[in-house]
PDB file of C-alpha atoms in Angstrom:
ATOM      1  CA  MET U  29       5.341   2.024  15.430  1.00  0.00           C
ATOM      2  CA  SER U  30       2.111   0.466  16.676  1.00  0.00           C
ATOM      3  CA  ASP U  31      -0.846  -0.409  14.442  1.00  0.00           C
ATOM      4  CA  GLU U  32      -2.678   2.638  15.789  1.00  0.00           C
ATOM      5  CA  GLU U  33       0.285   4.925  15.030  1.00  0.00           C
ATOM      6  CA  THR U  34       0.595   3.404  11.567  1.00  0.00           C
ATOM      7  CA  TRP U  35      -3.041   4.105  10.716  1.00  0.00           C
ATOM      8  CA  THR U  36      -2.822   7.594  12.231  1.00  0.00           C
ATOM      9  CA  THR U  37       0.100   8.290   9.896  1.00  0.00           C
ATOM     10  CA  VAL U  38      -1.804   6.806   6.936  1.00  0.00           C
ATOM     11  CA  THR U  39      -4.751   9.092   7.733  1.00  0.00           C
ATOM     12  CA  ARG U  40      -2.420  12.077   7.938  1.00  0.00           C
ATOM     13  CA  LEU U  41      -0.950  11.167   4.529  1.00  0.00           C
ATOM     14  CA  HIS U  42      -4.474  10.753   3.143  1.00  0.00           C
ATOM     15  CA  ASP U  43      -5.491  14.162   4.489  1.00  0.00           C
ATOM     16  CA  TRP U  44      -2.332  15.802   3.137  1.00  0.00           C
ATOM     17  CA  LEU U  45      -2.858  14.297  -0.333  1.00  0.00           C
ATOM     18  CA  THR U  46      -6.513  15.298  -0.335  1.00  0.00           C
ATOM     19  CA  ALA U  47      -5.606  18.868   0.576  1.00  0.00           C
ATOM     20  CA  HIS U  48      -3.104  19.060  -2.295  1.00  0.00           C
ATOM     21  CA  GLN U  49      -5.061  17.254  -5.009  1.00  0.00           C
ATOM     22  CA  ALA U  50      -7.971  19.017  -6.655  1.00  0.00           C
ATOM     23  CA  VAL U  51      -9.984  16.352  -8.470  1.00  0.00           C
ATOM     24  CA  PRO U  52     -13.694  15.958  -9.088  1.00  0.00           C
ATOM     25  CA  PRO U  53     -15.602  13.965  -6.433  1.00  0.00           C
ATOM     26  CA  GLY U  54     -15.265  10.224  -6.870  1.00  0.00           C
ATOM     27  CA  GLN U  55     -12.016  10.391  -8.824  1.00  0.00           C
ATOM     28  CA  GLU U  56      -9.806  10.472  -5.741  1.00  0.00           C
ATOM     29  CA  VAL U  57     -10.149   6.701  -5.184  1.00  0.00           C
ATOM     30  CA  LEU U  58      -9.506   5.972  -8.850  1.00  0.00           C
ATOM     31  CA  LEU U  59      -6.341   8.061  -8.839  1.00  0.00           C
ATOM     32  CA  ARG U  60      -5.084   6.414  -5.642  1.00  0.00           C
ATOM     33  CA  VAL U  61      -5.563   2.948  -7.184  1.00  0.00           C
ATOM     34  CA  LEU U  62      -3.764   4.068 -10.335  1.00  0.00           C
ATOM     35  CA  LYS U  63      -0.931   5.350  -8.116  1.00  0.00           C
ATOM     36  CA  LEU U  64      -0.745   1.873  -6.624  1.00  0.00           C
ATOM     37  CA  SER U  65      -0.176   0.437 -10.118  1.00  0.00           C
ATOM     38  CA  GLU U  66       2.622   2.945 -10.643  1.00  0.00           C
ATOM     39  CA  GLU U  67       4.298   1.893  -7.379  1.00  0.00           C
ATOM     40  CA  VAL U  68       4.041  -1.817  -8.271  1.00  0.00           C
ATOM     41  CA  GLY U  69       5.756  -1.004 -11.568  1.00  0.00           C
ATOM     42  CA  GLU U  70       8.566   0.721  -9.696  1.00  0.00           C
ATOM     43  CA  ALA U  71       8.984  -2.357  -7.481  1.00  0.00           C
ATOM     44  CA  ALA U  72       9.191  -4.551 -10.585  1.00  0.00           C
ATOM     45  CA  GLN U  73      11.735  -2.186 -12.123  1.00  0.00           C
ATOM     46  CA  ALA U  74      13.828  -2.406  -8.950  1.00  0.00           C
ATOM     47  CA  VAL U  75      13.766  -6.236  -9.043  1.00  0.00           C
ATOM     48  CA  ILE U  76      14.859  -6.196 -12.682  1.00  0.00           C
ATOM     49  CA  GLY U  77      17.613  -3.748 -11.748  1.00  0.00           C
ATOM     50  CA  ALA U  78      18.715  -5.753  -8.703  1.00  0.00           C
ATOM     51  CA  THR U  79      18.990  -8.934 -10.737  1.00  0.00           C
ATOM     52  CA  GLY U  80      20.673  -7.219 -13.694  1.00  0.00           C
ATOM     53  CA  GLN U  81      18.057  -8.474 -16.150  1.00  0.00           C
ATOM     54  CA  ASN U  82      18.216  -5.401 -18.393  1.00  0.00           C
ATOM     55  CA  PRO U  83      21.383  -5.879 -20.469  1.00  0.00           C
ATOM     56  CA  ARG U  84      21.480  -2.189 -21.335  1.00  0.00           C
ATOM     57  CA  LYS U  85      21.446  -1.067 -17.678  1.00  0.00           C
ATOM     58  CA  GLY U  86      23.054  -4.006 -15.890  1.00  0.00           C
ATOM     59  CA  THR U  87      22.691  -4.080 -12.116  1.00  0.00           C
ATOM     60  CA  SER U  88      21.069  -0.699 -11.506  1.00  0.00           C
ATOM     61  CA  HIS U  89      19.282  -1.312  -8.174  1.00  0.00           C
ATOM     62  CA  SER U  90      19.964  -3.014  -4.871  1.00  0.00           C
ATOM     63  CA  TRP U  91      17.739  -5.315  -2.822  1.00  0.00           C
ATOM     64  CA  GLU U  92      17.408  -2.400  -0.405  1.00  0.00           C
ATOM     65  CA  ASP U  93      15.856  -0.455  -3.305  1.00  0.00           C
ATOM     66  CA  VAL U  94      13.399  -3.326  -3.772  1.00  0.00           C
ATOM     67  CA  GLN U  95      12.532  -3.207  -0.069  1.00  0.00           C
ATOM     68  CA  ALA U  96      11.880   0.545  -0.272  1.00  0.00           C
ATOM     69  CA  GLU U  97       9.697   0.143  -3.355  1.00  0.00           C
ATOM     70  CA  LEU U  98       7.677  -2.626  -1.684  1.00  0.00           C
ATOM     71  CA  CYS U  99       7.169  -0.342   1.319  1.00  0.00           C
ATOM     72  CA  ASP U 100       5.902   2.332  -1.084  1.00  0.00           C
ATOM     73  CA  VAL U 101       3.437  -0.226  -2.507  1.00  0.00           C
ATOM     74  CA  VAL U 102       2.136  -1.062   0.987  1.00  0.00           C
ATOM     75  CA  ILE U 103       1.844   2.598   2.025  1.00  0.00           C
ATOM     76  CA  THR U 104       0.097   3.510  -1.226  1.00  0.00           C
ATOM     77  CA  ALA U 105      -2.353   0.621  -0.809  1.00  0.00           C
ATOM     78  CA  MET U 106      -3.083   1.660   2.774  1.00  0.00           C
ATOM     79  CA  VAL U 107      -3.727   5.260   1.685  1.00  0.00           C
ATOM     80  CA  ALA U 108      -5.984   4.021  -1.134  1.00  0.00           C
ATOM     81  CA  LEU U 109      -7.939   1.890   1.349  1.00  0.00           C
ATOM     82  CA  ARG U 110      -8.223   4.869   3.707  1.00  0.00           C
ATOM     83  CA  THR U 111      -9.463   6.960   0.778  1.00  0.00           C
ATOM     84  CA  LEU U 112     -12.191   4.392   0.171  1.00  0.00           C
ATOM     85  CA  THR U 113     -13.277   4.124   3.815  1.00  0.00           C
ATOM     86  CA  PRO U 114     -12.529   5.862   7.101  1.00  0.00           C
ATOM     87  CA  ASP U 115     -12.835   2.387   8.672  1.00  0.00           C
ATOM     88  CA  ALA U 116      -9.663   1.229   6.874  1.00  0.00           C
ATOM     89  CA  PRO U 117      -7.952  -0.164  10.015  1.00  0.00           C
ATOM     90  CA  GLU U 118     -10.940  -2.371  10.855  1.00  0.00           C
ATOM     91  CA  VAL U 119     -11.478  -3.405   7.222  1.00  0.00           C
ATOM     92  CA  PHE U 120      -7.822  -4.383   6.888  1.00  0.00           C
ATOM     93  CA  ALA U 121      -7.679  -6.237  10.216  1.00  0.00           C
ATOM     94  CA  GLY U 122     -10.843  -8.182   9.409  1.00  0.00           C
ATOM     95  CA  HIS U 123      -9.573  -9.124   5.955  1.00  0.00           C
ATOM     96  CA  LEU U 124      -6.199 -10.184   7.346  1.00  0.00           C
ATOM     97  CA  ARG U 125      -7.973 -12.418   9.894  1.00  0.00           C
ATOM     98  CA  ARG U 126     -10.042 -14.036   7.106  1.00  0.00           C
ATOM     99  CA  VAL U 127      -6.962 -14.655   4.962  1.00  0.00           C
ATOM    100  CA  ALA U 128      -5.113 -16.142   7.946  1.00  0.00           C
ATOM    101  CA  ALA U 129      -8.082 -18.350   8.835  1.00  0.00           C
ATOM    102  CA  ARG U 130      -8.235 -19.864   5.354  1.00  0.00           C
ATOM    103  CA  SER U 131      -4.469 -20.109   4.870  1.00  0.00           C
ATOM    104  CA  LEU U 132      -2.766 -20.883   8.187  1.00  0.00           C
ATOM    105  CA  PRO U 133      -3.204 -24.133  10.086  1.00  0.00           C
ATOM    106  CA  GLY U 134      -4.816 -23.667  13.487  1.00  0.00           C
ATOM    107  CA  GLU U 135      -6.306 -20.236  12.755  1.00  0.00           C
ATOM    108  CA  GLU U 136      -9.952 -19.907  13.678  1.00  0.00           C
ATOM    109  CA  PRO U 137     -12.368 -18.507  11.109  1.00  0.00           C
ATOM    110  CA  GLU U 138     -13.898 -15.155  11.987  1.00  0.00           C
ATOM    111  CA  VAL U 139     -17.434 -15.337  13.317  1.00  0.00           C
ATOM    112  CA  PRO U 140     -19.637 -12.700  11.668  1.00  0.00           C
TER     113      PRO U 140
END
C-alpha cells in the first residue's frame, strides 16, 4: 500500500468513525487521543503476556499479538492526527523529515 493509499484509508476510517460517533463539537479530537492511550495500554498488555510477566496468566500473548497491537497504535494515532487536521499526510511527512534530520547522520534539515 502506498503512502497515498494509506492516508486515503485513514481518511475513510476517520469519516466512518465520525459518522458513527455523536459527540459535541471539539470532543472528537479528545476522544481519539484517549483511544490512543487505550491502544498503547493494549500493546503493553500484549508485551507482558508475550513475556509471561503476569504469574497469574503466564504466557498469554504472542509476539504477533504485540505486532498487531502496535499496528493498532499507529492506525489510531494516524486517525487522531487526521481528526485534528485534514493536512495530516503533509504534517506527518514534514515532522518525520525533521525528526530524521536531527537524528540520522547525513540527513539534511528541512528548509522552511
